[in-house]
């Protein structure tokens, strides 16, 4: 357990509305990520952060923005939700050792855009 | 071209037997990392094992081992003594580039293999 909490766990919203998903971690990890999971695509990286106010785009960043004003919180915002953004969203943190590397995921947020 | 290929959409294994889940990868980087994750029906993503491209020995974590064949670009997951609780989707993933740089955590995933363990 890497101390990752995602909220909300489930959300239903309408097309065109803004949505913010929150990822909170309690172990002071520097690196945080947002992935989405769709059937037939595995997981794909949306945005990532290497520290406070240090964020960058991943593979599928169009339509998403992120913010990280505190080490423990990484927010993902859909400025104007579309049906194609219906997905399961996972937050993750990196734990890096001398010869090991682990990416731990939160429990996920199921987002439905109607 | 697919960076991570998992050719087995579904696999079946008898309880207590070993099973191998296939994964091939494509990269031109010399430094990379390979990961396996388990996703049970409850939906969480569970880290299983990691192999660095410079690691000469195959990684092992309990009943999980990664059969790393660098020349063939394969990173198969071996589960020994299967248990009913091993029934899940399994994902292979790769991190390209130097882990000491800006590539931490930026994984490319395969499409997964559904493993079913029969009693």
JSON list of C-alpha atoms in Angstrom, two decimals:
[
{"chain": "A", "resi": 1, "resn": "UNK", "atom": "CA", "xyz": [0.00, 0.00, 0.00]},
{"chain": "A", "resi": 2, "resn": "UNK", "atom": "CA", "xyz": [1.64, 3.23, -1.16]},
{"chain": "A", "resi": 3, "resn": "UNK", "atom": "CA", "xyz": [-0.83, 5.48, 0.62]},
{"chain": "A", "resi": 4, "resn": "UNK", "atom": "CA", "xyz": [-2.68, 6.64, -2.51]},
{"chain": "A", "resi": 5, "resn": "UNK", "atom": "CA", "xyz": [-6.27, 7.79, -2.28]},
{"chain": "A", "resi": 6, "resn": "UNK", "atom": "CA", "xyz": [-8.34, 8.74, -5.31]},
{"chain": "A", "resi": 7, "resn": "UNK", "atom": "CA", "xyz": [-11.57, 10.68, -5.11]},
{"chain": "A", "resi": 8, "resn": "UNK", "atom": "CA", "xyz": [-14.26, 10.33, -6.12]},
{"chain": "A", "resi": 9, "resn": "UNK", "atom": "CA", "xyz": [-14.33, 6.59, -6.76]},
{"chain": "A", "resi": 10, "resn": "UNK", "atom": "CA", "xyz": [-17.25, 6.93, -9.15]},
{"chain": "A", "resi": 11, "resn": "UNK", "atom": "CA", "xyz": [-18.65, 9.92, -11.01]},
{"chain": "A", "resi": 12, "resn": "UNK", "atom": "CA", "xyz": [-21.33, 10.44, -13.60]},
{"chain": "A", "resi": 13, "resn": "UNK", "atom": "CA", "xyz": [-21.39, 13.77, -15.37]},
{"chain": "A", "resi": 14, "resn": "UNK", "atom": "CA", "xyz": [-22.80, 15.40, -18.47]},
{"chain": "A", "resi": 15, "resn": "UNK", "atom": "CA", "xyz": [-21.01, 16.37, -21.64]},
{"chain": "A", "resi": 16, "resn": "UNK", "atom": "CA", "xyz": [-19.56, 19.86, -21.44]},
{"chain": "A", "resi": 17, "resn": "UNK", "atom": "CA", "xyz": [-19.24, 20.06, -17.67]},
{"chain": "A", "resi": 18, "resn": "UNK", "atom": "CA", "xyz": [-15.89, 20.46, -15.91]},
{"chain": "A", "resi": 19, "resn": "UNK", "atom": "CA", "xyz": [-14.67, 17.57, -13.78]},
{"chain": "A", "resi": 20, "resn": "UNK", "atom": "CA", "xyz": [-11.78, 17.37, -11.33]},
{"chain": "A", "resi": 21, "resn": "UNK", "atom": "CA", "xyz": [-10.34, 14.13, -10.03]},
{"chain": "A", "resi": 22, "resn": "UNK", "atom": "CA", "xyz": [-8.11, 14.16, -6.99]},
{"chain": "A", "resi": 23, "resn": "UNK", "atom": "CA", "xyz": [-5.16, 12.00, -6.10]},
{"chain": "A", "resi": 24, "resn": "UNK", "atom": "CA", "xyz": [-3.80, 12.24, -2.58]},
{"chain": "A", "resi": 25, "resn": "UNK", "atom": "CA", "xyz": [-0.70, 10.49, -1.28]},
{"chain": "A", "resi": 26, "resn": "UNK", "atom": "CA", "xyz": [0.62, 10.37, 2.24]},
{"chain": "A", "resi": 27, "resn": "UNK", "atom": "CA", "xyz": [4.23, 9.23, 1.76]},
{"chain": "A", "resi": 28, "resn": "UNK", "atom": "CA", "xyz": [5.85, 12.32, 0.24]},
{"chain": "A", "resi": 29, "resn": "UNK", "atom": "CA", "xyz": [6.52, 10.74, -3.16]},
{"chain": "A", "resi": 30, "resn": "UNK", "atom": "CA", "xyz": [7.98, 13.13, -5.67]},
{"chain": "A", "resi": 31, "resn": "UNK", "atom": "CA", "xyz": [6.72, 11.48, -8.86]},
{"chain": "A", "resi": 32, "resn": "UNK", "atom": "CA", "xyz": [3.00, 11.20, -9.61]},
{"chain": "A", "resi": 33, "resn": "UNK", "atom": "CA", "xyz": [1.06, 10.19, -12.70]},
{"chain": "A", "resi": 34, "resn": "UNK", "atom": "CA", "xyz": [-2.42, 10.01, -14.18]},
{"chain": "A", "resi": 35, "resn": "UNK", "atom": "CA", "xyz": [-3.34, 7.11, -16.46]},
{"chain": "A", "resi": 36, "resn": "UNK", "atom": "CA", "xyz": [-6.58, 6.13, -18.12]},
{"chain": "A", "resi": 37, "resn": "UNK", "atom": "CA", "xyz": [-7.73, 2.61, -18.89]},
{"chain": "A", "resi": 38, "resn": "UNK", "atom": "CA", "xyz": [-10.04, 1.78, -21.76]},
{"chain": "A", "resi": 39, "resn": "UNK", "atom": "CA", "xyz": [-11.03, -1.62, -23.12]},
{"chain": "A", "resi": 40, "resn": "UNK", "atom": "CA", "xyz": [-8.53, -2.79, -25.72]},
{"chain": "A", "resi": 41, "resn": "UNK", "atom": "CA", "xyz": [-5.96, -0.12, -24.85]},
{"chain": "A", "resi": 42, "resn": "UNK", "atom": "CA", "xyz": [-4.41, -1.19, -21.58]},
{"chain": "A", "resi": 43, "resn": "UNK", "atom": "CA", "xyz": [-3.37, 1.89, -19.59]},
{"chain": "A", "resi": 44, "resn": "UNK", "atom": "CA", "xyz": [-2.20, 5.11, -21.21]},
{"chain": "A", "resi": 45, "resn": "UNK", "atom": "CA", "xyz": [-0.38, 8.02, -19.62]},
{"chain": "A", "resi": 46, "resn": "UNK", "atom": "CA", "xyz": [-2.26, 11.32, -19.51]},
{"chain": "A", "resi": 47, "resn": "UNK", "atom": "CA", "xyz": [-0.02, 13.65, -17.47]},
{"chain": "A", "resi": 48, "resn": "UNK", "atom": "CA", "xyz": [2.75, 13.32, -14.95]},
{"chain": "A", "resi": 49, "resn": "UNK", "atom": "CA", "xyz": [4.49, 15.38, -12.31]},
{"chain": "A", "resi": 50, "resn": "UNK", "atom": "CA", "xyz": [8.03, 15.30, -11.01]},
{"chain": "A", "resi": 51, "resn": "UNK", "atom": "CA", "xyz": [7.36, 17.71, -8.18]},
{"chain": "A", "resi": 52, "resn": "UNK", "atom": "CA", "xyz": [5.35, 20.70, -7.04]},
{"chain": "A", "resi": 53, "resn": "UNK", "atom": "CA", "xyz": [4.41, 22.86, -10.03]},
{"chain": "A", "resi": 54, "resn": "UNK", "atom": "CA", "xyz": [6.45, 20.53, -12.29]},
{"chain": "A", "resi": 55, "resn": "UNK", "atom": "CA", "xyz": [4.06, 18.79, -14.66]},
{"chain": "A", "resi": 56, "resn": "UNK", "atom": "CA", "xyz": [4.13, 17.61, -18.24]},
{"chain": "A", "resi": 57, "resn": "UNK", "atom": "CA", "xyz": [2.04, 15.90, -20.87]},
{"chain": "A", "resi": 58, "resn": "UNK", "atom": "CA", "xyz": [1.82, 12.21, -21.54]},
{"chain": "A", "resi": 59, "resn": "UNK", "atom": "CA", "xyz": [0.60, 10.22, -24.49]},
{"chain": "A", "resi": 60, "resn": "UNK", "atom": "CA", "xyz": [-3.09, 11.18, -24.33]},
{"chain": "A", "resi": 61, "resn": "UNK", "atom": "CA", "xyz": [-3.16, 14.64, -22.77]},
{"chain": "A", "resi": 62, "resn": "UNK", "atom": "CA", "xyz": [-5.63, 16.41, -25.10]},
{"chain": "A", "resi": 63, "resn": "UNK", "atom": "CA", "xyz": [-8.65, 17.63, -23.15]},
{"chain": "A", "resi": 64, "resn": "UNK", "atom": "CA", "xyz": [-6.93, 17.30, -19.77]},
{"chain": "A", "resi": 65, "resn": "UNK", "atom": "CA", "xyz": [-5.00, 19.57, -17.47]},
{"chain": "A", "resi": 66, "resn": "UNK", "atom": "CA", "xyz": [-3.28, 18.92, -14.17]},
{"chain": "A", "resi": 67, "resn": "UNK", "atom": "CA", "xyz": [-2.08, 20.84, -11.17]},
{"chain": "A", "resi": 68, "resn": "UNK", "atom": "CA", "xyz": [0.23, 20.06, -8.31]},
{"chain": "A", "resi": 69, "resn": "UNK", "atom": "CA", "xyz": [0.44, 22.83, -5.75]},
{"chain": "A", "resi": 70, "resn": "UNK", "atom": "CA", "xyz": [1.36, 20.48, -2.89]},
{"chain": "A", "resi": 71, "resn": "UNK", "atom": "CA", "xyz": [3.50, 17.34, -2.89]},
{"chain": "A", "resi": 72, "resn": "UNK", "atom": "CA", "xyz": [0.63, 15.23, -1.64]},
{"chain": "A", "resi": 73, "resn": "UNK", "atom": "CA", "xyz": [-2.05, 16.25, -4.15]},
{"chain": "A", "resi": 74, "resn": "UNK", "atom": "CA", "xyz": [-2.19, 15.79, -7.91]},
{"chain": "A", "resi": 75, "resn": "UNK", "atom": "CA", "xyz": [-5.38, 17.00, -9.58]},
{"chain": "A", "resi": 76, "resn": "UNK", "atom": "CA", "xyz": [-6.65, 15.99, -13.01]},
{"chain": "A", "resi": 77, "resn": "UNK", "atom": "CA", "xyz": [-9.18, 18.32, -14.65]},
{"chain": "A", "resi": 78, "resn": "UNK", "atom": "CA", "xyz": [-11.38, 17.72, -17.64]},
{"chain": "A", "resi": 79, "resn": "UNK", "atom": "CA", "xyz": [-12.20, 21.28, -18.65]},
{"chain": "A", "resi": 80, "resn": "UNK", "atom": "CA", "xyz": [-15.24, 20.26, -20.71]},
{"chain": "A", "resi": 81, "resn": "UNK", "atom": "CA", "xyz": [-15.97, 16.57, -20.45]},
{"chain": "A", "resi": 82, "resn": "UNK", "atom": "CA", "xyz": [-16.73, 14.57, -23.58]},
{"chain": "A", "resi": 83, "resn": "UNK", "atom": "CA", "xyz": [-18.12, 11.05, -23.98]},
{"chain": "A", "resi": 84, "resn": "UNK", "atom": "CA", "xyz": [-14.71, 9.88, -25.22]},
{"chain": "A", "resi": 85, "resn": "UNK", "atom": "CA", "xyz": [-13.37, 10.65, -21.76]},
{"chain": "A", "resi": 86, "resn": "UNK", "atom": "CA", "xyz": [-15.55, 7.98, -20.20]},
{"chain": "A", "resi": 87, "resn": "UNK", "atom": "CA", "xyz": [-12.90, 5.74, -18.69]},
{"chain": "A", "resi": 88, "resn": "UNK", "atom": "CA", "xyz": [-11.28, 4.46, -15.54]},
{"chain": "A", "resi": 89, "resn": "UNK", "atom": "CA", "xyz": [-8.66, 6.88, -14.26]},
{"chain": "A", "resi": 90, "resn": "UNK", "atom": "CA", "xyz": [-5.74, 5.71, -12.20]},
{"chain": "A", "resi": 91, "resn": "UNK", "atom": "CA", "xyz": [-3.31, 7.80, -10.24]},
{"chain": "A", "resi": 92, "resn": "UNK", "atom": "CA", "xyz": [0.14, 6.36, -9.59]},
{"chain": "A", "resi": 93, "resn": "UNK", "atom": "CA", "xyz": [3.37, 7.09, -7.74]},
{"chain": "A", "resi": 94, "resn": "UNK", "atom": "CA", "xyz": [6.90, 5.94, -8.47]},
{"chain": "A", "resi": 95, "resn": "UNK", "atom": "CA", "xyz": [9.01, 4.27, -5.84]},
{"chain": "A", "resi": 96, "resn": "UNK", "atom": "CA", "xyz": [12.59, 3.98, -6.96]},
{"chain": "A", "resi": 97, "resn": "UNK", "atom": "CA", "xyz": [15.23, 1.86, -5.27]},
{"chain": "A", "resi": 98, "resn": "UNK", "atom": "CA", "xyz": [18.86, 1.18, -6.07]},
{"chain": "A", "resi": 99, "resn": "UNK", "atom": "CA", "xyz": [18.10, -1.60, -8.54]},
{"chain": "A", "resi": 100, "resn": "UNK", "atom": "CA", "xyz": [14.39, -1.64, -8.46]},
{"chain": "A", "resi": 101, "resn": "UNK", "atom": "CA", "xyz": [11.56, 0.49, -9.67]},
{"chain": "A", "resi": 102, "resn": "UNK", "atom": "CA", "xyz": [7.91, 0.22, -8.81]},
{"chain": "A", "resi": 103, "resn": "UNK", "atom": "CA", "xyz": [4.87, 2.11, -9.96]},
{"chain": "A", "resi": 104, "resn": "UNK", "atom": "CA", "xyz": [2.00, 1.85, -7.49]},
{"chain": "A", "resi": 105, "resn": "UNK", "atom": "CA", "xyz": [-1.54, 2.67, -8.49]},
{"chain": "A", "resi": 106, "resn": "UNK", "atom": "CA", "xyz": [-4.51, 4.03, -6.61]},
{"chain": "A", "resi": 107, "resn": "UNK", "atom": "CA", "xyz": [-7.85, 2.22, -6.66]},
{"chain": "A", "resi": 108, "resn": "UNK", "atom": "CA", "xyz": [-9.10, 4.12, -9.69]},
{"chain": "A", "resi": 109, "resn": "UNK", "atom": "CA", "xyz": [-11.98, 6.46, -10.51]},
{"chain": "A", "resi": 110, "resn": "UNK", "atom": "CA", "xyz": [-14.75, 5.27, -12.81]},
{"chain": "A", "resi": 111, "resn": "UNK", "atom": "CA", "xyz": [-15.91, 8.31, -14.80]},
{"chain": "A", "resi": 112, "resn": "UNK", "atom": "CA", "xyz": [-18.97, 8.21, -17.03]},
{"chain": "A", "resi": 113, "resn": "UNK", "atom": "CA", "xyz": [-19.69, 11.18, -19.31]},
{"chain": "A", "resi": 114, "resn": "UNK", "atom": "CA", "xyz": [-23.26, 11.10, -20.63]},
{"chain": "B", "resi": 1, "resn": "UNK", "atom": "CA", "xyz": [4.47, -1.05, -34.29]},
{"chain": "B", "resi": 2, "resn": "UNK", "atom": "CA", "xyz": [3.27, -2.17, -30.89]},
{"chain": "B", "resi": 3, "resn": "UNK", "atom": "CA", "xyz": [5.80, -1.52, -28.19]},
{"chain": "B", "resi": 4, "resn": "UNK", "atom": "CA", "xyz": [4.37, -4.21, -25.93]},
{"chain": "B", "resi": 5, "resn": "UNK", "atom": "CA", "xyz": [2.72, -7.29, -27.36]},
{"chain": "B", "resi": 6, "resn": "UNK", "atom": "CA", "xyz": [0.81, -9.83, -25.32]},
{"chain": "B", "resi": 7, "resn": "UNK", "atom": "CA", "xyz": [-0.31, -12.46, -27.79]},
{"chain": "B", "resi": 8, "resn": "UNK", "atom": "CA", "xyz": [-2.47, -14.52, -25.43]},
{"chain": "B", "resi": 9, "resn": "UNK", "atom": "CA", "xyz": [-5.88, -12.91, -24.89]},
{"chain": "B", "resi": 10, "resn": "UNK", "atom": "CA", "xyz": [-6.80, -15.71, -22.49]},
{"chain": "B", "resi": 11, "resn": "UNK", "atom": "CA", "xyz": [-5.00, -18.50, -20.67]},
{"chain": "B", "resi": 12, "resn": "UNK", "atom": "CA", "xyz": [-6.23, -21.38, -18.56]},
{"chain": "B", "resi": 13, "resn": "UNK", "atom": "CA", "xyz": [-4.27, -23.28, -15.95]},
{"chain": "B", "resi": 14, "resn": "UNK", "atom": "CA", "xyz": [-5.03, -25.95, -13.40]},
{"chain": "B", "resi": 15, "resn": "UNK", "atom": "CA", "xyz": [-4.62, -25.05, -9.76]},
{"chain": "B", "resi": 16, "resn": "UNK", "atom": "CA", "xyz": [-1.11, -25.83, -8.43]},
{"chain": "B", "resi": 17, "resn": "UNK", "atom": "CA", "xyz": [0.41, -25.91, -11.90]},
{"chain": "B", "resi": 18, "resn": "UNK", "atom": "CA", "xyz": [2.81, -23.35, -13.35]},
{"chain": "B", "resi": 19, "resn": "UNK", "atom": "CA", "xyz": [1.82, -20.98, -16.14]},
{"chain": "B", "resi": 20, "resn": "UNK", "atom": "CA", "xyz": [3.76, -18.67, -18.44]},
{"chain": "B", "resi": 21, "resn": "UNK", "atom": "CA", "xyz": [2.28, -15.44, -19.75]},
{"chain": "B", "resi": 22, "resn": "UNK", "atom": "CA", "xyz": [4.02, -14.11, -22.83]},
{"chain": "B", "resi": 23, "resn": "UNK", "atom": "CA", "xyz": [5.24, -10.58, -23.43]},
{"chain": "B", "resi": 24, "resn": "UNK", "atom": "CA", "xyz": [7.43, -9.23, -26.19]},
{"chain": "B", "resi": 25, "resn": "UNK", "atom": "CA", "xyz": [8.61, -5.66, -26.43]},
{"chain": "B", "resi": 26, "resn": "UNK", "atom": "CA", "xyz": [10.09, -3.33, -28.98]},
{"chain": "B", "resi": 27, "resn": "UNK", "atom": "CA", "xyz": [12.56, -0.59, -28.14]},
{"chain": "B", "resi": 28, "resn": "UNK", "atom": "CA", "xyz": [15.78, 0.82, -29.48]},
{"chain": "B", "resi": 29, "resn": "UNK", "atom": "CA", "xyz": [16.85, 2.10, -26.07]},
{"chain": "B", "resi": 30, "resn": "UNK", "atom": "CA", "xyz": [19.64, 0.32, -24.23]},
{"chain": "B", "resi": 31, "resn": "UNK", "atom": "CA", "xyz": [18.22, 1.26, -20.86]},
{"chain": "B", "resi": 32, "resn": "UNK", "atom": "CA", "xyz": [14.64, 0.27, -20.10]},
{"chain": "B", "resi": 33, "resn": "UNK", "atom": "CA", "xyz": [12.53, -1.44, -17.49]},
{"chain": "B", "resi": 34, "resn": "UNK", "atom": "CA", "xyz": [9.90, -4.14, -17.73]},
{"chain": "B", "resi": 35, "resn": "UNK", "atom": "CA", "xyz": [6.96, -4.54, -15.38]},
{"chain": "B", "resi": 36, "resn": "UNK", "atom": "CA", "xyz": [4.13, -6.93, -14.76]},
{"chain": "B", "resi": 37, "resn": "UNK", "atom": "CA", "xyz": [0.85, -6.01, -13.12]},
{"chain": "B", "resi": 38, "resn": "UNK", "atom": "CA", "xyz": [-2.16, -7.99, -11.99]},
{"chain": "B", "resi": 39, "resn": "UNK", "atom": "CA", "xyz": [-5.67, -6.60, -12.25]},
{"chain": "B", "resi": 40, "resn": "UNK", "atom": "CA", "xyz": [-8.33, -8.72, -10.49]},
{"chain": "B", "resi": 41, "resn": "UNK", "atom": "CA", "xyz": [-12.01, -8.29, -11.19]},
{"chain": "B", "resi": 42, "resn": "UNK", "atom": "CA", "xyz": [-12.17, -5.68, -8.42]},
{"chain": "B", "resi": 43, "resn": "UNK", "atom": "CA", "xyz": [-10.18, -3.38, -10.69]},
{"chain": "B", "resi": 44, "resn": "UNK", "atom": "CA", "xyz": [-7.09, -2.39, -8.77]},
{"chain": "B", "resi": 45, "resn": "UNK", "atom": "CA", "xyz": [-3.67, -2.55, -10.42]},
{"chain": "B", "resi": 46, "resn": "UNK", "atom": "CA", "xyz": [-1.24, -4.63, -8.38]},
{"chain": "B", "resi": 47, "resn": "UNK", "atom": "CA", "xyz": [2.49, -4.40, -9.01]},
{"chain": "B", "resi": 48, "resn": "UNK", "atom": "CA", "xyz": [4.06, -7.87, -9.35]},
{"chain": "B", "resi": 49, "resn": "UNK", "atom": "CA", "xyz": [7.63, -7.66, -10.60]},
{"chain": "B", "resi": 50, "resn": "UNK", "atom": "CA", "xyz": [10.24, -5.46, -12.24]},
{"chain": "B", "resi": 51, "resn": "UNK", "atom": "CA", "xyz": [13.22, -6.25, -14.47]},
{"chain": "B", "resi": 52, "resn": "UNK", "atom": "CA", "xyz": [15.81, -3.70, -15.52]},
{"chain": "B", "resi": 53, "resn": "UNK", "atom": "CA", "xyz": [17.45, -4.09, -18.91]},
{"chain": "B", "resi": 54, "resn": "UNK", "atom": "CA", "xyz": [20.91, -4.28, -17.35]},
{"chain": "B", "resi": 55, "resn": "UNK", "atom": "CA", "xyz": [19.94, -6.87, -14.76]},
{"chain": "B", "resi": 56, "resn": "UNK", "atom": "CA", "xyz": [21.73, -10.08, -15.61]},
{"chain": "B", "resi": 57, "resn": "UNK", "atom": "CA", "xyz": [19.59, -12.28, -13.43]},
{"chain": "B", "resi": 58, "resn": "UNK", "atom": "CA", "xyz": [15.90, -12.89, -13.90]},
{"chain": "B", "resi": 59, "resn": "UNK", "atom": "CA", "xyz": [13.77, -11.07, -11.35]},
{"chain": "B", "resi": 60, "resn": "UNK", "atom": "CA", "xyz": [11.81, -13.10, -8.83]},
{"chain": "B", "resi": 61, "resn": "UNK", "atom": "CA", "xyz": [9.14, -12.10, -6.31]},
{"chain": "B", "resi": 62, "resn": "UNK", "atom": "CA", "xyz": [7.72, -15.04, -4.41]},
{"chain": "B", "resi": 63, "resn": "UNK", "atom": "CA", "xyz": [5.77, -17.23, -6.86]},
{"chain": "B", "resi": 64, "resn": "UNK", "atom": "CA", "xyz": [6.40, -14.78, -9.69]},
{"chain": "B", "resi": 65, "resn": "UNK", "atom": "CA", "xyz": [9.46, -14.80, -11.89]},
{"chain": "B", "resi": 66, "resn": "UNK", "atom": "CA", "xyz": [10.27, -12.90, -15.03]},
{"chain": "B", "resi": 67, "resn": "UNK", "atom": "CA", "xyz": [11.93, -14.88, -17.80]},
{"chain": "B", "resi": 68, "resn": "UNK", "atom": "CA", "xyz": [13.99, -12.13, -19.41]},
{"chain": "B", "resi": 69, "resn": "UNK", "atom": "CA", "xyz": [15.46, -12.95, -22.81]},
{"chain": "B", "resi": 70, "resn": "UNK", "atom": "CA", "xyz": [17.04, -9.74, -24.00]},
{"chain": "B", "resi": 71, "resn": "UNK", "atom": "CA", "xyz": [18.11, -10.87, -27.46]},
{"chain": "B", "resi": 72, "resn": "UNK", "atom": "CA", "xyz": [14.60, -12.08, -28.20]},
{"chain": "B", "resi": 73, "resn": "UNK", "atom": "CA", "xyz": [13.06, -9.01, -26.54]},
{"chain": "B", "resi": 74, "resn": "UNK", "atom": "CA", "xyz": [10.80, -11.12, -24.42]},
{"chain": "B", "resi": 75, "resn": "UNK", "atom": "CA", "xyz": [9.82, -10.73, -20.78]},
{"chain": "B", "resi": 76, "resn": "UNK", "atom": "CA", "xyz": [7.52, -13.60, -19.93]},
{"chain": "B", "resi": 77, "resn": "UNK", "atom": "CA", "xyz": [5.90, -13.87, -16.52]},
{"chain": "B", "resi": 78, "resn": "UNK", "atom": "CA", "xyz": [6.02, -17.27, -14.86]},
{"chain": "B", "resi": 79, "resn": "UNK", "atom": "CA", "xyz": [3.61, -18.00, -12.04]},
{"chain": "B", "resi": 80, "resn": "UNK", "atom": "CA", "xyz": [4.47, -21.14, -10.12]},
{"chain": "B", "resi": 81, "resn": "UNK", "atom": "CA", "xyz": [1.95, -23.22, -8.19]},
{"chain": "B", "resi": 82, "resn": "UNK", "atom": "CA", "xyz": [-1.12, -21.34, -9.44]},
{"chain": "B", "resi": 83, "resn": "UNK", "atom": "CA", "xyz": [-3.85, -20.49, -6.96]},
{"chain": "B", "resi": 84, "resn": "UNK", "atom": "CA", "xyz": [-7.50, -19.69, -7.54]},
{"chain": "B", "resi": 85, "resn": "UNK", "atom": "CA", "xyz": [-6.77, -16.12, -6.47]},
{"chain": "B", "resi": 86, "resn": "UNK", "atom": "CA", "xyz": [-4.39, -15.74, -9.40]},
{"chain": "B", "resi": 87, "resn": "UNK", "atom": "CA", "xyz": [-7.37, -15.53, -11.76]},
{"chain": "B", "resi": 88, "resn": "UNK", "atom": "CA", "xyz": [-7.12, -11.99, -13.12]},
{"chain": "B", "resi": 89, "resn": "UNK", "atom": "CA", "xyz": [-6.00, -9.83, -16.02]},
{"chain": "B", "resi": 90, "resn": "UNK", "atom": "CA", "xyz": [-2.21, -9.52, -16.31]},
{"chain": "B", "resi": 91, "resn": "UNK", "atom": "CA", "xyz": [-0.47, -6.60, -17.97]},
{"chain": "B", "resi": 92, "resn": "UNK", "atom": "CA", "xyz": [3.07, -6.33, -19.22]},
{"chain": "B", "resi": 93, "resn": "UNK", "atom": "CA", "xyz": [4.53, -2.81, -19.40]},
{"chain": "B", "resi": 94, "resn": "UNK", "atom": "CA", "xyz": [7.77, -1.08, -20.35]},
{"chain": "B", "resi": 95, "resn": "UNK", "atom": "CA", "xyz": [9.54, 2.09, -19.30]},
{"chain": "B", "resi": 96, "resn": "UNK", "atom": "CA", "xyz": [11.93, 3.25, -22.01]},
{"chain": "B", "resi": 97, "resn": "UNK", "atom": "CA", "xyz": [14.98, 5.37, -21.45]},
{"chain": "B", "resi": 98, "resn": "UNK", "atom": "CA", "xyz": [17.33, 5.98, -18.57]},
{"chain": "B", "resi": 99, "resn": "UNK", "atom": "CA", "xyz": [15.56, 5.60, -15.26]},
{"chain": "B", "resi": 100, "resn": "UNK", "atom": "CA", "xyz": [17.86, 8.24, -13.83]},
{"chain": "B", "resi": 101, "resn": "UNK", "atom": "CA", "xyz": [16.48, 10.81, -16.23]},
{"chain": "B", "resi": 102, "resn": "UNK", "atom": "CA", "xyz": [12.95, 11.88, -16.88]},
{"chain": "B", "resi": 103, "resn": "UNK", "atom": "CA", "xyz": [11.43, 8.56, -17.81]},
{"chain": "B", "resi": 104, "resn": "UNK", "atom": "CA", "xyz": [10.40, 7.27, -14.38]},
{"chain": "B", "resi": 105, "resn": "UNK", "atom": "CA", "xyz": [6.87, 5.99, -14.30]},
{"chain": "B", "resi": 106, "resn": "UNK", "atom": "CA", "xyz": [6.13, 6.63, -17.97]},
{"chain": "B", "resi": 107, "resn": "UNK", "atom": "CA", "xyz": [5.01, 3.17, -18.89]},
{"chain": "B", "resi": 108, "resn": "UNK", "atom": "CA", "xyz": [3.61, 1.70, -22.08]},
{"chain": "B", "resi": 109, "resn": "UNK", "atom": "CA", "xyz": [1.23, -1.16, -21.42]},
{"chain": "B", "resi": 110, "resn": "UNK", "atom": "CA", "xyz": [0.22, -4.19, -23.41]},
{"chain": "B", "resi": 111, "resn": "UNK", "atom": "CA", "xyz": [-3.42, -5.13, -23.84]},
{"chain": "B", "resi": 112, "resn": "UNK", "atom": "CA", "xyz": [-3.34, -7.81, -21.21]},
{"chain": "B", "resi": 113, "resn": "UNK", "atom": "CA", "xyz": [-3.91, -11.54, -20.79]},
{"chain": "B", "resi": 114, "resn": "UNK", "atom": "CA", "xyz": [-6.84, -12.92, -18.83]},
{"chain": "B", "resi": 115, "resn": "UNK", "atom": "CA", "xyz": [-5.72, -15.84, -16.70]},
{"chain": "B", "resi": 116, "resn": "UNK", "atom": "CA", "xyz": [-8.27, -18.30, -15.37]},
{"chain": "B", "resi": 117, "resn": "UNK", "atom": "CA", "xyz": [-7.21, -20.83, -12.75]},
{"chain": "B", "resi": 118, "resn": "UNK", "atom": "CA", "xyz": [-9.35, -23.97, -12.59]},
{"chain": "B", "resi": 119, "resn": "UNK", "atom": "CA", "xyz": [-9.71, -25.98, -9.36]}
]
